[in-house]
Short mmCIF file of C-alpha atoms in Angstrom, two decimals:
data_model
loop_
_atom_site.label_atom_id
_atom_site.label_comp_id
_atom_site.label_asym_id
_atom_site.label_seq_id
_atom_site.Cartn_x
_atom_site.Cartn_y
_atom_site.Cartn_z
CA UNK A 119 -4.56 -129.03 115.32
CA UNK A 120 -5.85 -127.61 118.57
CA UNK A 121 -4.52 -130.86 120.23
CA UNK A 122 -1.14 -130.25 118.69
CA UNK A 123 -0.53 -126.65 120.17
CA UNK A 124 -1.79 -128.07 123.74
CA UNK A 125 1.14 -130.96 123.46
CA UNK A 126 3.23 -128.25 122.50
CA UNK A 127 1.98 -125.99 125.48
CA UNK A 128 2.72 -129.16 127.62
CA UNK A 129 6.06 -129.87 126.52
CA UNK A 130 6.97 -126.18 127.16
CA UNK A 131 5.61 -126.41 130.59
CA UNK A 132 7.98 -129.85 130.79
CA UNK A 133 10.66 -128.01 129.96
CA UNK A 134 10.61 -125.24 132.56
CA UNK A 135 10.96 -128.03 134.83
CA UNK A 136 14.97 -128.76 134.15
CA UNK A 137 15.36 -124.79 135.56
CA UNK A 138 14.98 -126.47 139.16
CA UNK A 139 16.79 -128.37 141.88
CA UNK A 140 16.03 -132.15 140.54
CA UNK A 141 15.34 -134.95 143.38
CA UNK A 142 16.18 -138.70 142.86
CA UNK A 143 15.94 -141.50 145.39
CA UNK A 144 17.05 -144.64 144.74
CA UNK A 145 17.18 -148.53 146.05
CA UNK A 146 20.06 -150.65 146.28
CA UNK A 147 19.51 -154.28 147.27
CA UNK A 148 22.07 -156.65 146.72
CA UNK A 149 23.25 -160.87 147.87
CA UNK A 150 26.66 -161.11 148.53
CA UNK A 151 27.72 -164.51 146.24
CA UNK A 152 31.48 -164.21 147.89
CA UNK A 153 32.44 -163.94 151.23
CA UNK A 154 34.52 -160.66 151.81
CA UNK A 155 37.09 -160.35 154.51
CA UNK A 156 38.42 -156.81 155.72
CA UNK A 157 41.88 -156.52 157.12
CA UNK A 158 42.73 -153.78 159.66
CA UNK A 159 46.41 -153.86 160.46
CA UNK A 160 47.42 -153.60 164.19
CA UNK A 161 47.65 -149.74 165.64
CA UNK A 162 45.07 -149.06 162.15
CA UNK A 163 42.65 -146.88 164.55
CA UNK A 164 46.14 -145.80 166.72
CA UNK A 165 48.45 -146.44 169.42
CA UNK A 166 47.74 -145.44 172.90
CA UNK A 167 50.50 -145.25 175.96
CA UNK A 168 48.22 -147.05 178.43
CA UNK A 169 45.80 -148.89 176.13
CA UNK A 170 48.68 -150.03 173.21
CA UNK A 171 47.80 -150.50 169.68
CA UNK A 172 44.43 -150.91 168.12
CA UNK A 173 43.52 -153.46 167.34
CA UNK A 174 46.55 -155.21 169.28
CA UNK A 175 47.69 -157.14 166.26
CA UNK A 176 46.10 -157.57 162.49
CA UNK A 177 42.40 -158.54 162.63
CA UNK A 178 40.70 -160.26 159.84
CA UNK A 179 37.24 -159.68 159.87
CA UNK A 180 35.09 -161.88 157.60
CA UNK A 181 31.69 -161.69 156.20
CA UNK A 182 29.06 -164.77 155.43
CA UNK A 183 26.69 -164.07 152.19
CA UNK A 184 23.85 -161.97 152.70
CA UNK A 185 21.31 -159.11 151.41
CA UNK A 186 22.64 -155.75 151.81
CA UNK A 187 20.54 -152.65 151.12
CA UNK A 188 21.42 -148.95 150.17
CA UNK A 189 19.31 -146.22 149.89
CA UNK A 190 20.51 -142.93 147.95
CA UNK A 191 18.80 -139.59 148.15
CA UNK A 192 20.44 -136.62 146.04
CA UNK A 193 19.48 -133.04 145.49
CA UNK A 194 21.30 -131.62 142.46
CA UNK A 195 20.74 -127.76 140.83
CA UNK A 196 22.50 -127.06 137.65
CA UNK A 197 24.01 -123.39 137.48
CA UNK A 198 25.94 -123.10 133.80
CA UNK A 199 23.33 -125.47 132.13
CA UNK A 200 20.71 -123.16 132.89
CA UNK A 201 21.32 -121.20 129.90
CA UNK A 202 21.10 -123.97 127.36
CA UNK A 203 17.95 -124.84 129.14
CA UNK A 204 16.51 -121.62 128.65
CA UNK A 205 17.11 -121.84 124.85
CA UNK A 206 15.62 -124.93 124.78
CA UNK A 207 12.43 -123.81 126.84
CA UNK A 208 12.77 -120.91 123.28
CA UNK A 209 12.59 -123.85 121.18
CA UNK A 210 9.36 -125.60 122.70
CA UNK A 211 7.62 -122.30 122.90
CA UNK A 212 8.72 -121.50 118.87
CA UNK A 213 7.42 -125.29 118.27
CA UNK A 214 3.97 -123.93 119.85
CA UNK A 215 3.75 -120.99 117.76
CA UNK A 216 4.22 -123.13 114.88
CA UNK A 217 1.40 -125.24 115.86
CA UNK A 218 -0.43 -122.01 116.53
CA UNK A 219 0.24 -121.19 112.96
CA UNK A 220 -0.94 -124.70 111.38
CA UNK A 221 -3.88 -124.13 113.31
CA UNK A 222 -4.96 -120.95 111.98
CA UNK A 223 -4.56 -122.31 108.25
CA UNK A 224 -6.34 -125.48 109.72
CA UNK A 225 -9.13 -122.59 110.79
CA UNK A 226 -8.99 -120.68 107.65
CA UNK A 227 -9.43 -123.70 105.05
CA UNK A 228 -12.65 -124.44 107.32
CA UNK A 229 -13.88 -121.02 106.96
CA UNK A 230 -13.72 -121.35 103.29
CA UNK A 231 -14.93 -124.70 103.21
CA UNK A 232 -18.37 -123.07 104.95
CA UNK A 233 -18.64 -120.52 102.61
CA UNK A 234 -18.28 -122.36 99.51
CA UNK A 235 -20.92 -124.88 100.59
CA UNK A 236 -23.17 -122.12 101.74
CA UNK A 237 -22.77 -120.29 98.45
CA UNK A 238 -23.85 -123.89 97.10
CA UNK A 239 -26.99 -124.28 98.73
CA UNK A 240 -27.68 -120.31 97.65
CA UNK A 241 -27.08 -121.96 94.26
CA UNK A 242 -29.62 -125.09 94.52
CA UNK A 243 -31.95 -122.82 95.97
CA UNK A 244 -31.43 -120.25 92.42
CA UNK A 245 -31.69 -123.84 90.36
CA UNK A 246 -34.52 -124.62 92.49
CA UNK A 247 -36.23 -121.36 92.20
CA UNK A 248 -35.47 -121.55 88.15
CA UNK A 249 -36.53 -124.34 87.68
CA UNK A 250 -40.35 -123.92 88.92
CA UNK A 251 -40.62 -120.46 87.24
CA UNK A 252 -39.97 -123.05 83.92
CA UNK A 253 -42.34 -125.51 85.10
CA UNK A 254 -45.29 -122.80 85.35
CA UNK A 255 -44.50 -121.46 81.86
CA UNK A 256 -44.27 -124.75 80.81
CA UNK A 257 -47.48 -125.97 82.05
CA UNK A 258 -49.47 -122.32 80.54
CA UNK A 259 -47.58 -123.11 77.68
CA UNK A 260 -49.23 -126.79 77.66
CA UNK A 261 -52.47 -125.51 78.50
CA UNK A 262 -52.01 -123.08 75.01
CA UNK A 263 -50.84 -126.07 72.86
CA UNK A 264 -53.67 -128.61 73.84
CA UNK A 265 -56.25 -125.40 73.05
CA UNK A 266 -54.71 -125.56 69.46
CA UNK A 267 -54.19 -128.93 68.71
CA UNK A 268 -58.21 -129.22 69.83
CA UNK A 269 -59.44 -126.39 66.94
CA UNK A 270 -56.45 -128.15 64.55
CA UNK A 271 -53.99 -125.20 65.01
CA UNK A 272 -51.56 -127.24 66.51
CA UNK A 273 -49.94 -131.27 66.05
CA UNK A 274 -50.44 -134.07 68.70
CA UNK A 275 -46.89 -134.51 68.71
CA UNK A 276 -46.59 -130.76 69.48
CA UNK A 277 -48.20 -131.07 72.70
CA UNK A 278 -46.30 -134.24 73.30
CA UNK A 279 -43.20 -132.79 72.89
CA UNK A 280 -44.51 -129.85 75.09
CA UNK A 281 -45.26 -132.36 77.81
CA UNK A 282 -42.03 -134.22 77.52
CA UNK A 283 -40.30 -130.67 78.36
CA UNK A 284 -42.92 -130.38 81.52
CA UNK A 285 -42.02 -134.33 83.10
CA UNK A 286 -37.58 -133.05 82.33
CA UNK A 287 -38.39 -130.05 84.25
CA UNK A 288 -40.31 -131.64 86.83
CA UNK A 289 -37.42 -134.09 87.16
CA UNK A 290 -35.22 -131.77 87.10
CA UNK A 291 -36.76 -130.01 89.95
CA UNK A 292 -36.76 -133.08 92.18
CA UNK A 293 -33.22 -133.78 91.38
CA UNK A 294 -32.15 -130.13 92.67
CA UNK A 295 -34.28 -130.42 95.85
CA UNK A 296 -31.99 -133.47 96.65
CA UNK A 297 -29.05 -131.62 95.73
CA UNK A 298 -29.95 -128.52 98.18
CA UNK A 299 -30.70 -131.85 101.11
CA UNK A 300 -27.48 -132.86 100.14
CA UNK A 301 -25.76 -129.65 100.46
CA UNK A 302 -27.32 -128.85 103.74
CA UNK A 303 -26.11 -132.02 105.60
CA UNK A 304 -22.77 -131.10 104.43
CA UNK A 305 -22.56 -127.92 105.73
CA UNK A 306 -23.98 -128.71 109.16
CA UNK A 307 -21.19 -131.72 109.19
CA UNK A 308 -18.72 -128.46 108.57
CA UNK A 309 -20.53 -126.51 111.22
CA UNK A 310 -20.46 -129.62 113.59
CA UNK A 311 -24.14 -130.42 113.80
CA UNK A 312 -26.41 -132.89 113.19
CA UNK A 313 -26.57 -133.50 109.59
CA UNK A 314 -30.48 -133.41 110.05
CA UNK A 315 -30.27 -129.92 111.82
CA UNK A 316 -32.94 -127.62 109.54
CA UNK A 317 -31.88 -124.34 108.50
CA UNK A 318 -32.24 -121.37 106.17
CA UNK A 319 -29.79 -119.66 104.62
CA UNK A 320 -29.64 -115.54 103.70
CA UNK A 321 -29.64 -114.88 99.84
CA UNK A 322 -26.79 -112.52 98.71
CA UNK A 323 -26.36 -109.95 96.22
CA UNK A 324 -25.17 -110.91 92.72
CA UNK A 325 -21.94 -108.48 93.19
CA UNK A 326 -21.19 -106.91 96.07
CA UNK A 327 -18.82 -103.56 95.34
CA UNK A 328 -15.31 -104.26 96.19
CA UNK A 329 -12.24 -101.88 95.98
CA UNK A 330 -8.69 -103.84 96.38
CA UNK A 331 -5.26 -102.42 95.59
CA UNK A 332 -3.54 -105.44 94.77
CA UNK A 333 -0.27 -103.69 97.12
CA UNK A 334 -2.40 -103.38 100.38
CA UNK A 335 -4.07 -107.07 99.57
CA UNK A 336 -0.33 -108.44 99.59
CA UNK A 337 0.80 -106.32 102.57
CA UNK A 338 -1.60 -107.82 104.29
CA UNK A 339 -1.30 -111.47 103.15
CA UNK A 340 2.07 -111.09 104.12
CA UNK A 341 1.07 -109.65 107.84
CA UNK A 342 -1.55 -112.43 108.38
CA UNK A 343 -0.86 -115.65 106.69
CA UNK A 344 0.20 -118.62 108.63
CA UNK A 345 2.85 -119.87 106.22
CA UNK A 346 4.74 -116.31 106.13
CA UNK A 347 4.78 -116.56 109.64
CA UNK A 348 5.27 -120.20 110.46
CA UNK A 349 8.57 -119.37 107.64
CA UNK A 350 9.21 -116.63 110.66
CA UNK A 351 9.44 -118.77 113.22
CA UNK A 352 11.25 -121.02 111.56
CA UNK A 353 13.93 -118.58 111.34
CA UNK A 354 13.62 -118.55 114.93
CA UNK A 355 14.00 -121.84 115.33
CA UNK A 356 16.88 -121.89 113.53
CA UNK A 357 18.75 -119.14 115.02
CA UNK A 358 18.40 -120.63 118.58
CA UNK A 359 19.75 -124.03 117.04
CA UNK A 360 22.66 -122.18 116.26
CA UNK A 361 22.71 -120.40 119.95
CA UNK A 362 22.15 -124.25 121.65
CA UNK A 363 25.19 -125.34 120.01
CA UNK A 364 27.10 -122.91 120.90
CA UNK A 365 26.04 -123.31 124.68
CA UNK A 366 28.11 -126.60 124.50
CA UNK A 367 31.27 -125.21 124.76
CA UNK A 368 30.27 -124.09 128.22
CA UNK A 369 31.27 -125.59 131.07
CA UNK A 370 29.01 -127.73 133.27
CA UNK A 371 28.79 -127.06 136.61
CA UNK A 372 26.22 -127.53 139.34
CA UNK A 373 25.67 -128.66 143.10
CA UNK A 374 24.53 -131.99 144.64
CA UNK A 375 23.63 -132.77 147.87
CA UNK A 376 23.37 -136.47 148.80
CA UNK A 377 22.25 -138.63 151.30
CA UNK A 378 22.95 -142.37 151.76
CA UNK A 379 22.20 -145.09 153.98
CA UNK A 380 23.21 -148.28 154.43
CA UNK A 381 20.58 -150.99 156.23
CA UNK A 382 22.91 -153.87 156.96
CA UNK A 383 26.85 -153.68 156.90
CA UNK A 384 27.65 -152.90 160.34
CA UNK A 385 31.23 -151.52 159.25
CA UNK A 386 30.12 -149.03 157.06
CA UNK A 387 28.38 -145.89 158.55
CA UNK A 388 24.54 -145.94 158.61
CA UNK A 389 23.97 -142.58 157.17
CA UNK A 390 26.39 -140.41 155.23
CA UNK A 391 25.73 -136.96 153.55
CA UNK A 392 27.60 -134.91 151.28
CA UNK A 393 27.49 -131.77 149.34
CA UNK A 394 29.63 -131.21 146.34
CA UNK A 395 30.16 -128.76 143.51
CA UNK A 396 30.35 -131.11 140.23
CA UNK A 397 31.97 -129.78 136.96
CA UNK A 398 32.19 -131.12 133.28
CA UNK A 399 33.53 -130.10 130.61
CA UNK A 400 34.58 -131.20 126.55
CA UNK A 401 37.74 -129.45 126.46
CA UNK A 402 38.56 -130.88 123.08
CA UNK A 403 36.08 -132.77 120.32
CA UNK A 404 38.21 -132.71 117.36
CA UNK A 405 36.13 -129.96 115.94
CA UNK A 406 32.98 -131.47 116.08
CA UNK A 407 30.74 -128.56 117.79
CA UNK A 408 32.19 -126.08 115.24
CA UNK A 409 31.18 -128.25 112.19
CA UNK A 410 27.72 -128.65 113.15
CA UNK A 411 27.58 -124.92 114.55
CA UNK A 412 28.48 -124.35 110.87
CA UNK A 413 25.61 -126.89 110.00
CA UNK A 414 23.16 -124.59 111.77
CA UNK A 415 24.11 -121.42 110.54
CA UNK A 416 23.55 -122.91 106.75
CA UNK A 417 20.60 -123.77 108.05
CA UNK A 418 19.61 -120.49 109.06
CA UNK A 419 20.23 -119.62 105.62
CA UNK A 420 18.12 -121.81 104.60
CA UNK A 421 15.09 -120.54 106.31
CA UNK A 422 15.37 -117.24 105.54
CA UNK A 423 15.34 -118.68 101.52
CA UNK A 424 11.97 -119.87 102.94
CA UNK A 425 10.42 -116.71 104.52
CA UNK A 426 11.65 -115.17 100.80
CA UNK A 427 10.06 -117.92 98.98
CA UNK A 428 7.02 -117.61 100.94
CA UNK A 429 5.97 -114.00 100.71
CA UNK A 430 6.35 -114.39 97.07
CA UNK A 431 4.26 -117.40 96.54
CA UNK A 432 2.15 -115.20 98.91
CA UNK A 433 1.99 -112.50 96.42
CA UNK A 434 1.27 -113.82 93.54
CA UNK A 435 -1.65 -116.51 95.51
CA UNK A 436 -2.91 -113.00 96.30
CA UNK A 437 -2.95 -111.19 92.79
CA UNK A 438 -4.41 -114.40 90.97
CA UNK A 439 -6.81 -114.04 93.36
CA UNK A 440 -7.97 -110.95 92.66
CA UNK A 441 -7.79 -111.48 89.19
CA UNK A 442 -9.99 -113.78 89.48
CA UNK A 443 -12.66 -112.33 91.47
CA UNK A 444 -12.18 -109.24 88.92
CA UNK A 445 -12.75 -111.59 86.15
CA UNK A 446 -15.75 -113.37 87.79
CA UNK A 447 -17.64 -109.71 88.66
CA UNK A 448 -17.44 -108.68 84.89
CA UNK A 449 -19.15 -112.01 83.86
CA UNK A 450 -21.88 -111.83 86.49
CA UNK A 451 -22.64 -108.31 84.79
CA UNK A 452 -22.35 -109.91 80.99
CA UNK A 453 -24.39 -113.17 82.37
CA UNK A 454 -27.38 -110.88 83.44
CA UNK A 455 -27.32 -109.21 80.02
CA UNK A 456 -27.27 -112.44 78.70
CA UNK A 457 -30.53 -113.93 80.83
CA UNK A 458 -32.27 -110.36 80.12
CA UNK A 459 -32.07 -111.01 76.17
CA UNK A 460 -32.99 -114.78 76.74
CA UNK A 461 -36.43 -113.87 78.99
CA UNK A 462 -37.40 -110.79 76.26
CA UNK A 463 -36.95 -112.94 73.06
CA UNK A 464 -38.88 -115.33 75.15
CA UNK A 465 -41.13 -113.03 76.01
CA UNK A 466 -41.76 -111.99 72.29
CA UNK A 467 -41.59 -115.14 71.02
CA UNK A 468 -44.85 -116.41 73.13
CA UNK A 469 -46.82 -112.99 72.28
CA UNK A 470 -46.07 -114.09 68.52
CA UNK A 471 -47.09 -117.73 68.78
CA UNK A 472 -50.48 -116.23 70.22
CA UNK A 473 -51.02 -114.56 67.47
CA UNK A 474 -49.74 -117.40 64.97
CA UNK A 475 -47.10 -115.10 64.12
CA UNK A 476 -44.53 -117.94 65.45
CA UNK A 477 -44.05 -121.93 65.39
CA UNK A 478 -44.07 -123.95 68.66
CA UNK A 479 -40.37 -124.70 67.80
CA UNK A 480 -39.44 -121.06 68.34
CA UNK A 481 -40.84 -120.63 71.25
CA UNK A 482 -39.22 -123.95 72.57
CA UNK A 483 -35.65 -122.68 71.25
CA UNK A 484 -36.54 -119.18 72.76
CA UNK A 485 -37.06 -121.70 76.49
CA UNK A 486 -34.17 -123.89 76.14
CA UNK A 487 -31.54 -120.54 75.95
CA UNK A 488 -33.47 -118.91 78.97
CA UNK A 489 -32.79 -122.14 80.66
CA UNK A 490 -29.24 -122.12 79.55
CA UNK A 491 -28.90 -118.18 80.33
CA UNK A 492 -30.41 -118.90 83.81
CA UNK A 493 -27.42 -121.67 84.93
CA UNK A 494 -24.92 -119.28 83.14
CA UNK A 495 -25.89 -116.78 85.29
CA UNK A 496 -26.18 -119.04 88.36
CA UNK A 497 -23.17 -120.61 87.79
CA UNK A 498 -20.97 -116.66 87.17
CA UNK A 499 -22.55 -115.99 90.86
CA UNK A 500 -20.88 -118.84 92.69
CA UNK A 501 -17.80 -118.51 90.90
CA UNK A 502 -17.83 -114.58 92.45
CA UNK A 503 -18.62 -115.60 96.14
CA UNK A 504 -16.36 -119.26 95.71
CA UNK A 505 -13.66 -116.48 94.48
CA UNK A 506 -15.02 -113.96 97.31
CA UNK A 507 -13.94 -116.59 99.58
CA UNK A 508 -10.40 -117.69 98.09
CA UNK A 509 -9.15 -114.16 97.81
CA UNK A 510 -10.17 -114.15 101.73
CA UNK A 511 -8.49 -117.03 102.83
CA UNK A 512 -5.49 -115.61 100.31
CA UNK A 513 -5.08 -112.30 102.71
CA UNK A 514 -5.21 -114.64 105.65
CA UNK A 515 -8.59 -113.63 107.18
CA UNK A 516 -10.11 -115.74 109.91
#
């Protein structure tokens, strides 16, 4: 995308170019397959009282097959055409701005890109986290099972099972450890790094506070993002379509100053030069300009449908949005309700099962919804900071 706007920048810089004088040389070199003959009638070059007629009588002069060269230098600086090529230097320029436009979107999906995978790896690291703060119970929890099934308070297959639970967790450890690896190469690719390039990354808050009226969000939107104004410009683009096509029924007219020489017939001059004022004009097309200056106005029309369509796909992009951030801030608050039950009855269950007030199975049950109220909760704080970021890139922030 940067590439693009440069080739656009470059083509504008191209087009300035027609505003000046433009110089051409050019080569003629020819072989005579015919002989020529030129006739001069006598008294062509006049008649004199003393000298007489010249030539004295009709003279034939003939030529034998040969190279002749020409060279041809000309000079030539437009004058009415310089309008029309001033609204087409507008249209290269509007071309570059629409580049500039695809490149900020190009910028803005990258943006998001890097926070959603950074939000990822702050999730692997939660999992991570999690998922040793189960191994430890899991292990004390081990350690209390074997005690039991040694004085007969407990079954061999209880401590089995218990032990089972410790190798998924392990596992499960390892497996998010290779997750975080593999979200960390990813977001140094995004970042344009080595994918072995170590880093850390800052935890963030659950929720942070966020006030949006949904009217200044789509003001804004509206002000900053690219397809509103690319649907601008394109309005633009339009309009001086129109204006180009309309230049045509101006006249052309210029000047030209031009050199020639000529290497090897000896009765033509050597070197000639001329200046002359050159016009052109299309008096009379059958209607053809005004049809397709009626073509460009419908197309005018047709952009401005755009800009409309736009800003209200703008709008709405904008309100989901914030919907859905809204929506994802009130579940972070009910999953941490959630995970606060799950770690008391947990809590209580374990205290019970010490005093043989609870089965093993209980306290298993009372592990498995922690577990399950821990990636609830993991999973409603990505889904805030992934819709964090959308809402962001929805308003058009870089």
């Amino acid at each position: 995308a940067v590439l693009e706007v440069k080739k656009a920048g470059d083509a504008v810089k191209a087009a300035k170019t027609k505003l000046f004088p433009q110089f051409n040389v050019g080569a003629y070199e020819s072989y005579h397959l015919t002989n020529e003959a030129f006739t001069f009638k006598k008294g062509a070059f006049g008649d004199f009282p003393i000298i007489g007629p010249i030539p004295a009588e009709n003279t034939k002069i003939t030529t034998t097959p040969d190279f002749t060269t020409f060279l041809n230098a000309t000079i030539a600086q437009p004058i009415t055409q310089l309008y029309e090529i001033t609204l087409y230097i507008r249209q290269r320029q509007v071309e570059q701005s629409l580049y500039g436009q695809d490149l900020r979107s190009k910028q803005q999906e990258v943006a998001e890109y890097v926070k959603k995978e950074y939000y990822n790896i702050l999730k692997s690291e939660s999992s991570l986290a999690a998922e040793k703060e189960k191994i430890v119970f899991l292990r004390e929890l081990l350690v209390l099972v074997n005690r039991y099934v040694s004085v007969g308070r407990a079954l061999e297959s209880e401590s089995l099972e218990v032990k089972a639970r410790l190798g998924r967790a392990e596992y499960e450890e390892f497996k998010a450890r290779n997750e975080m690896a593999t979200e960390k190469e990813k977001l140094n690719k995004l970042l344009g790094r080595d994918i072995s390039t170590p880093f850390t990354v800052t935890p963030v808050s659950g929720a942070q506070p966020m006030t949006i009226n949904p009217k200044e969000a789509g003001d804004i939107a509206i002000e900053q993002r690219p397809e509103v104004n690319a649907a601008k410009l394109g309005i633009k683009y339009a309009e001086n379509e129109v204006d180009l096509k309309k230049s045509q029924y101006i006249p052309q007219v210029g000047v030209e100053l031009q050199y020639t020489a000529n290497l090897d017939v000896e009765l033509l001059p050597q070197n000639t030069s001329t200046v002359a004022l050159f016009a052109k004009w299309e008096f009379f097309d059958w209607g053809r300009r005004q049809d397709e200056i009626a073509e460009k106005k419908k197309a005018v029309l047709q952009a401005q449908n755009r800009l409309d369509e736009s800003k209200s796909d703008v709008l709405i992009d904008v309100n989901s949005k914030i919907r859905k951030l809204e929506e994802a801030a009130a579940l972070i608050d009910v999953a941490e309700m959630e995970q606060a039950a799950a770690e008391e009855r947990l809590r209580v269950t374990m205290n019970k099962y010490k005093v043989e007030s609870a089965i093993l199975q209980e306290v298993l049950e009372a592990e498995s919804s922690l577990d399950e109220k821990n990636k609830d909760y993991q999973q409603a704080v990505l889904e805030y900071w992934n819709s964090r970021a959308e809402l962001e890139k929805a308003m058009g922030e870089e």
